[in-house]
């Protein structure tokens, strides 16, 4: 009965869709930002050690403190983001980033509906967890030999060609591990979403939905059933990913 209740609930499927969007956006964004940061700080320069250490602040700081800072920054009444938007970009009205579910935006004459709160939470996740990818990728780059890159440059390869054909293939195994780990952790993310929005404004991911069932509705059975369903979904997704990875494993090697 509990499984039937959860699977027959439109709210569950909506939260599962939000979780997938949240996971894909957060994982891809954090890995890409971490990669860019690692490439930017790869070469020695004065103060590089300090800059590298400062990159870790979002990851090592308590999540409660970080979400509090973001809520103050994004506050529509006195937040610095809205103040800068009004002063520099001429915003007609403050944007309630954490309480507005969607907004219509005109991009190159095309009207698009943007999920404001969800994108804001994804942005927080990217900012908070890109240092994790940065650490992995920086460690791998430190161990990479530079002879091949130097030979490629001597042969006339552009920086993009050197990255695409020399650096990136050596980073693929690390990137794979990063994507798998971050996907698992982000799919189960609860604290940052709950602390920023409480699951409101279109940000109720599956973990927050379980919390709502357990504490608000006090339905332990439905909460347990939904947790098991989410675990099964995660295992199936990882299985599909592992199968696809095995097919391309020879290329990585």
mmCIF file of C-alpha atoms in Angstrom:
data_model
loop_
_atom_site.group_PDB
_atom_site.id
_atom_site.type_symbol
_atom_site.label_atom_id
_atom_site.label_comp_id
_atom_site.label_asym_id
_atom_site.label_seq_id
_atom_site.Cartn_x
_atom_site.Cartn_y
_atom_site.Cartn_z
ATOM 1 C CA UNK A 1 0.000 0.000 0.000
ATOM 2 C CA UNK A 2 2.846 2.398 0.785
ATOM 3 C CA UNK A 3 4.557 1.714 -2.545
ATOM 4 C CA UNK A 4 1.251 2.163 -4.373
ATOM 5 C CA UNK A 5 0.659 5.449 -2.550
ATOM 6 C CA UNK A 6 4.081 6.806 -3.499
ATOM 7 C CA UNK A 7 4.085 5.592 -7.117
ATOM 8 C CA UNK A 8 0.563 6.909 -7.643
ATOM 9 C CA UNK A 9 1.470 10.338 -6.344
ATOM 10 C CA UNK A 10 2.092 13.066 -8.869
ATOM 11 C CA UNK A 11 4.170 14.890 -6.285
ATOM 12 C CA UNK A 12 6.662 12.022 -6.169
ATOM 13 C CA UNK A 13 7.194 12.016 -9.928
ATOM 14 C CA UNK A 14 7.515 15.784 -9.944
ATOM 15 C CA UNK A 15 10.116 15.665 -7.161
ATOM 16 C CA UNK A 16 11.967 12.895 -9.008
ATOM 17 C CA UNK A 17 12.110 15.045 -12.146
ATOM 18 C CA UNK A 18 13.338 18.026 -10.126
ATOM 19 C CA UNK A 19 15.973 15.780 -8.532
ATOM 20 C CA UNK A 20 17.242 14.639 -11.931
ATOM 21 C CA UNK A 21 17.487 18.212 -13.242
ATOM 22 C CA UNK A 22 19.130 19.308 -10.002
ATOM 23 C CA UNK A 23 21.625 16.427 -10.126
ATOM 24 C CA UNK A 24 22.591 16.805 -13.785
ATOM 25 C CA UNK A 25 22.990 20.584 -13.558
ATOM 26 C CA UNK A 26 24.940 20.488 -10.304
ATOM 27 C CA UNK A 27 27.281 17.665 -11.313
ATOM 28 C CA UNK A 28 28.116 18.991 -14.768
ATOM 29 C CA UNK A 29 28.503 22.536 -13.466
ATOM 30 C CA UNK A 30 30.722 21.658 -10.500
ATOM 31 C CA UNK A 31 32.987 19.399 -12.585
ATOM 32 C CA UNK A 32 33.359 21.997 -15.352
ATOM 33 C CA UNK A 33 34.116 24.826 -12.916
ATOM 34 C CA UNK A 34 36.578 22.586 -11.065
ATOM 35 C CA UNK A 35 38.276 21.728 -14.369
ATOM 36 C CA UNK A 36 38.565 25.384 -15.379
ATOM 37 C CA UNK A 37 39.964 26.288 -11.947
ATOM 38 C CA UNK A 38 42.507 23.456 -12.087
ATOM 39 C CA UNK A 39 43.666 24.499 -15.553
ATOM 40 C CA UNK A 40 43.884 28.159 -14.531
ATOM 41 C CA UNK A 41 46.026 27.384 -11.481
ATOM 42 C CA UNK A 42 48.172 24.708 -13.050
ATOM 43 C CA UNK A 43 51.159 26.884 -13.934
ATOM 44 C CA UNK A 44 53.285 28.412 -11.155
ATOM 45 C CA UNK A 45 52.799 32.083 -10.296
ATOM 46 C CA UNK A 46 53.283 34.237 -7.237
ATOM 47 C CA UNK A 47 50.646 33.526 -4.611
ATOM 48 C CA UNK A 48 49.448 30.323 -6.241
ATOM 49 C CA UNK A 49 49.494 28.398 -2.951
ATOM 50 C CA UNK A 50 47.236 30.975 -1.298
ATOM 51 C CA UNK A 51 44.840 31.015 -4.246
ATOM 52 C CA UNK A 52 44.663 27.223 -4.292
ATOM 53 C CA UNK A 53 43.938 27.131 -0.571
ATOM 54 C CA UNK A 54 41.219 29.781 -0.905
ATOM 55 C CA UNK A 55 39.505 27.618 -3.526
ATOM 56 C CA UNK A 56 38.690 25.104 -0.799
ATOM 57 C CA UNK A 57 36.662 27.545 1.319
ATOM 58 C CA UNK A 58 33.221 26.721 -0.140
ATOM 59 C CA UNK A 59 33.808 22.997 0.400
ATOM 60 C CA UNK A 60 35.226 23.049 3.933
ATOM 61 C CA UNK A 61 32.979 25.762 5.403
ATOM 62 C CA UNK A 62 29.870 24.603 7.315
ATOM 63 C CA UNK A 63 26.852 24.326 5.055
ATOM 64 C CA UNK A 64 24.680 26.198 7.570
ATOM 65 C CA UNK A 65 27.011 29.198 7.460
ATOM 66 C CA UNK A 66 27.257 29.129 3.665
ATOM 67 C CA UNK A 67 23.492 28.924 3.123
ATOM 68 C CA UNK A 68 23.002 31.790 5.593
ATOM 69 C CA UNK A 69 25.459 33.949 3.630
ATOM 70 C CA UNK A 70 23.712 33.144 0.354
ATOM 71 C CA UNK A 71 20.289 33.909 1.795
ATOM 72 C CA UNK A 72 21.536 37.315 2.937
ATOM 73 C CA UNK A 73 23.201 38.007 -0.421
ATOM 74 C CA UNK A 74 20.081 37.053 -2.376
ATOM 75 C CA UNK A 75 17.581 38.801 -0.134
ATOM 76 C CA UNK A 76 15.285 40.922 -2.361
ATOM 77 C CA UNK A 77 15.147 43.797 0.164
ATOM 78 C CA UNK A 78 18.750 44.311 1.279
ATOM 79 C CA UNK A 79 20.834 41.666 -0.534
ATOM 80 C CA UNK A 80 23.963 42.752 -2.368
ATOM 81 C CA UNK A 81 23.015 40.835 -5.541
ATOM 82 C CA UNK A 82 19.790 42.762 -6.054
ATOM 83 C CA UNK A 83 21.502 46.022 -5.114
ATOM 84 C CA UNK A 84 24.166 45.402 -7.743
ATOM 85 C CA UNK A 85 21.523 44.372 -10.266
ATOM 86 C CA UNK A 86 19.630 47.610 -9.804
ATOM 87 C CA UNK A 87 22.749 49.777 -9.909
ATOM 88 C CA UNK A 88 24.633 48.065 -12.731
ATOM 89 C CA UNK A 89 22.008 46.335 -14.862
ATOM 90 C CA UNK A 90 18.980 48.508 -14.258
ATOM 91 C CA UNK A 91 16.692 45.885 -12.766
ATOM 92 C CA UNK A 92 13.237 47.382 -12.437
ATOM 93 C CA UNK A 93 12.377 45.268 -9.409
ATOM 94 C CA UNK A 94 14.289 43.024 -7.005
ATOM 95 C CA UNK A 95 14.390 39.331 -7.846
ATOM 96 C CA UNK A 96 13.320 36.912 -5.079
ATOM 97 C CA UNK A 97 15.821 34.254 -6.092
ATOM 98 C CA UNK A 98 14.869 31.751 -3.370
ATOM 99 C CA UNK A 99 11.094 32.179 -3.354
ATOM 100 C CA UNK A 100 10.178 32.668 -7.017
ATOM 101 C CA UNK A 101 9.399 29.408 -8.772
ATOM 102 C CA UNK A 102 9.681 30.736 -12.333
ATOM 103 C CA UNK A 103 10.032 33.876 -14.398
ATOM 104 C CA UNK A 104 9.639 34.764 -18.064
ATOM 105 C CA UNK A 105 12.895 35.961 -19.603
ATOM 106 C CA UNK A 106 13.386 37.476 -23.051
ATOM 107 C CA UNK A 107 16.573 36.110 -24.645
ATOM 108 C CA UNK A 108 17.271 37.312 -28.198
ATOM 109 C CA UNK A 109 13.568 37.899 -28.735
ATOM 110 C CA UNK A 110 12.600 34.458 -27.454
ATOM 111 C CA UNK A 111 10.405 34.205 -24.363
ATOM 112 C CA UNK A 112 11.648 31.512 -22.014
ATOM 113 C CA UNK A 113 10.293 30.388 -18.647
ATOM 114 C CA UNK A 114 13.210 30.068 -16.234
ATOM 115 C CA UNK A 115 13.000 28.129 -12.934
ATOM 116 C CA UNK A 116 14.526 30.841 -10.774
ATOM 117 C CA UNK A 117 14.732 29.123 -7.386
ATOM 118 C CA UNK A 118 15.898 25.802 -8.834
ATOM 119 C CA UNK A 119 18.658 27.466 -10.851
ATOM 120 C CA UNK A 120 19.717 29.384 -7.749
ATOM 121 C CA UNK A 121 20.005 26.182 -5.719
ATOM 122 C CA UNK A 122 21.937 24.537 -8.567
ATOM 123 C CA UNK A 123 24.266 27.532 -8.612
ATOM 124 C CA UNK A 124 24.873 27.127 -4.895
ATOM 125 C CA UNK A 125 25.677 23.439 -5.380
ATOM 126 C CA UNK A 126 28.122 24.237 -8.171
ATOM 127 C CA UNK A 127 29.860 26.860 -6.056
ATOM 128 C CA UNK A 128 29.980 24.665 -2.981
ATOM 129 C CA UNK A 129 31.287 21.483 -4.580
ATOM 130 C CA UNK A 130 33.535 22.612 -7.413
ATOM 131 C CA UNK A 131 36.535 22.491 -4.991
ATOM 132 C CA UNK A 132 36.029 18.723 -4.728
ATOM 133 C CA UNK A 133 36.532 18.359 -8.484
ATOM 134 C CA UNK A 134 39.325 20.919 -8.346
ATOM 135 C CA UNK A 135 41.272 18.810 -5.831
ATOM 136 C CA UNK A 136 40.957 15.597 -7.847
ATOM 137 C CA UNK A 137 41.857 17.211 -11.153
ATOM 138 C CA UNK A 138 44.712 19.266 -9.740
ATOM 139 C CA UNK A 139 46.251 16.165 -8.178
ATOM 140 C CA UNK A 140 46.055 14.337 -11.506
ATOM 141 C CA UNK A 141 47.533 17.265 -13.422
ATOM 142 C CA UNK A 142 50.454 17.460 -11.017
ATOM 143 C CA UNK A 143 51.289 13.838 -11.861
ATOM 144 C CA UNK A 144 51.011 14.285 -15.631
ATOM 145 C CA UNK A 145 54.268 14.427 -17.616
ATOM 146 C CA UNK A 146 54.790 17.664 -19.489
ATOM 147 C CA UNK A 147 56.943 16.202 -22.285
ATOM 148 C CA UNK A 148 53.974 15.282 -24.483
ATOM 149 C CA UNK A 149 52.421 18.732 -24.174
ATOM 150 C CA UNK A 150 55.687 20.434 -24.977
ATOM 151 C CA UNK A 151 56.148 18.202 -28.022
ATOM 152 C CA UNK A 152 52.616 19.017 -29.183
ATOM 153 C CA UNK A 153 53.275 22.753 -28.885
ATOM 154 C CA UNK A 154 56.540 22.395 -30.782
ATOM 155 C CA UNK A 155 54.682 20.552 -33.553
ATOM 156 C CA UNK A 156 52.300 23.506 -33.875
ATOM 157 C CA UNK A 157 49.303 22.351 -31.872
ATOM 158 C CA UNK A 158 47.067 25.102 -30.521
ATOM 159 C CA UNK A 159 46.291 25.248 -26.758
ATOM 160 C CA UNK A 160 42.813 23.844 -27.450
ATOM 161 C CA UNK A 161 44.229 20.967 -29.515
ATOM 162 C CA UNK A 162 46.760 20.224 -26.793
ATOM 163 C CA UNK A 163 44.031 20.137 -24.186
ATOM 164 C CA UNK A 164 41.645 18.104 -26.353
ATOM 165 C CA UNK A 165 44.115 15.436 -27.513
ATOM 166 C CA UNK A 166 46.767 15.367 -24.780
ATOM 167 C CA UNK A 167 45.438 16.624 -21.451
ATOM 168 C CA UNK A 168 41.786 15.551 -21.573
ATOM 169 C CA UNK A 169 42.422 11.846 -22.341
ATOM 170 C CA UNK A 170 44.636 11.650 -19.255
ATOM 171 C CA UNK A 171 41.904 13.273 -17.136
ATOM 172 C CA UNK A 172 39.034 11.058 -18.330
ATOM 173 C CA UNK A 173 39.431 8.340 -15.658
ATOM 174 C CA UNK A 174 39.403 10.981 -12.908
ATOM 175 C CA UNK A 175 36.457 12.772 -14.492
ATOM 176 C CA UNK A 176 34.553 9.497 -14.593
ATOM 177 C CA UNK A 177 35.086 8.894 -10.892
ATOM 178 C CA UNK A 178 34.097 12.472 -10.112
ATOM 179 C CA UNK A 179 30.875 12.260 -12.100
ATOM 180 C CA UNK A 180 29.855 8.982 -10.448
ATOM 181 C CA UNK A 181 30.595 10.164 -6.905
ATOM 182 C CA UNK A 182 29.007 13.570 -7.328
ATOM 183 C CA UNK A 183 25.926 12.041 -8.976
ATOM 184 C CA UNK A 184 25.369 9.717 -6.019
ATOM 185 C CA UNK A 185 25.855 12.437 -3.435
ATOM 186 C CA UNK A 186 23.858 15.095 -5.288
ATOM 187 C CA UNK A 187 20.946 12.738 -5.939
ATOM 188 C CA UNK A 188 20.679 12.289 -2.164
ATOM 189 C CA UNK A 189 21.254 15.976 -1.353
ATOM 190 C CA UNK A 190 19.053 17.363 1.384
ATOM 191 C CA UNK A 191 20.713 19.925 3.629
ATOM 192 C CA UNK A 192 21.553 22.700 1.162
ATOM 193 C CA UNK A 193 18.130 22.609 -0.541
ATOM 194 C CA UNK A 194 16.268 22.498 2.755
ATOM 195 C CA UNK A 195 18.320 25.314 4.279
ATOM 196 C CA UNK A 196 17.999 27.569 1.225
ATOM 197 C CA UNK A 197 14.371 27.125 0.205
ATOM 198 C CA UNK A 198 12.824 24.466 2.421
ATOM 199 C CA UNK A 199 11.818 22.658 -0.765
ATOM 200 C CA UNK A 200 9.478 25.463 -1.822
ATOM 201 C CA UNK A 201 9.265 27.326 -5.158
ATOM 202 C CA UNK A 202 9.836 24.247 -7.295
ATOM 203 C CA UNK A 203 12.913 22.949 -5.465
ATOM 204 C CA UNK A 204 11.456 19.978 -3.607
ATOM 205 C CA UNK A 205 13.975 17.301 -4.460
ATOM 206 C CA UNK A 206 13.254 13.695 -3.555
ATOM 207 C CA UNK A 207 15.192 13.792 -0.281
ATOM 208 C CA UNK A 208 13.173 16.781 0.899
ATOM 209 C CA UNK A 209 10.021 14.922 -0.135
ATOM 210 C CA UNK A 210 10.989 12.028 2.139
ATOM 211 C CA UNK A 211 11.541 14.492 4.975
ATOM 212 C CA UNK A 212 8.131 16.050 4.386
ATOM 213 C CA UNK A 213 6.439 12.649 4.469
ATOM 214 C CA UNK A 214 8.265 11.684 7.634
ATOM 215 C CA UNK A 215 7.948 14.875 9.683
ATOM 216 C CA UNK A 216 5.049 16.902 8.292
ATOM 217 C CA UNK A 217 2.665 14.121 7.326
ATOM 218 C CA UNK A 218 4.170 11.683 9.859
ATOM 219 C CA UNK A 219 3.750 8.852 7.376
ATOM 220 C CA UNK A 220 6.683 6.586 8.179
ATOM 221 C CA UNK A 221 5.577 3.862 5.776
ATOM 222 C CA UNK A 222 5.325 6.143 2.741
ATOM 223 C CA UNK A 223 8.631 7.814 3.615
ATOM 224 C CA UNK A 224 10.320 4.410 3.839
ATOM 225 C CA UNK A 225 8.794 3.274 0.552
ATOM 226 C CA UNK A 226 9.928 6.426 -1.231
ATOM 227 C CA UNK A 227 13.441 6.014 0.169
ATOM 228 C CA UNK A 228 13.627 2.459 -1.182
ATOM 229 C CA UNK A 229 12.341 3.571 -4.594
ATOM 230 C CA UNK A 230 14.982 6.305 -4.750
ATOM 231 C CA UNK A 231 17.690 3.793 -3.852
ATOM 232 C CA UNK A 232 16.530 1.493 -6.656
ATOM 233 C CA UNK A 233 16.475 4.376 -9.152
ATOM 234 C CA UNK A 234 20.003 5.347 -8.155
ATOM 235 C CA UNK A 235 21.294 1.774 -8.467
ATOM 236 C CA UNK A 236 19.713 1.397 -11.919
ATOM 237 C CA UNK A 237 21.174 4.709 -13.088
ATOM 238 C CA UNK A 238 24.648 3.735 -11.890
ATOM 239 C CA UNK A 239 24.261 0.339 -13.573
ATOM 240 C CA UNK A 240 23.426 1.958 -16.904
ATOM 241 C CA UNK A 241 26.334 4.348 -16.522
ATOM 242 C CA UNK A 242 28.740 1.506 -15.655
ATOM 243 C CA UNK A 243 27.570 -0.503 -18.670
ATOM 244 C CA UNK A 244 28.141 2.456 -20.970
ATOM 245 C CA UNK A 245 31.513 3.030 -19.389
ATOM 246 C CA UNK A 246 32.606 -0.549 -20.013
ATOM 247 C CA UNK A 247 31.875 -0.135 -23.716
ATOM 248 C CA UNK A 248 34.152 2.896 -23.934
ATOM 249 C CA UNK A 249 36.763 1.660 -21.455
ATOM 250 C CA UNK A 250 39.167 0.675 -24.200
ATOM 251 C CA UNK A 251 39.191 4.233 -25.499
ATOM 252 C CA UNK A 252 40.048 5.581 -22.050
ATOM 253 C CA UNK A 253 42.957 3.169 -21.768
#
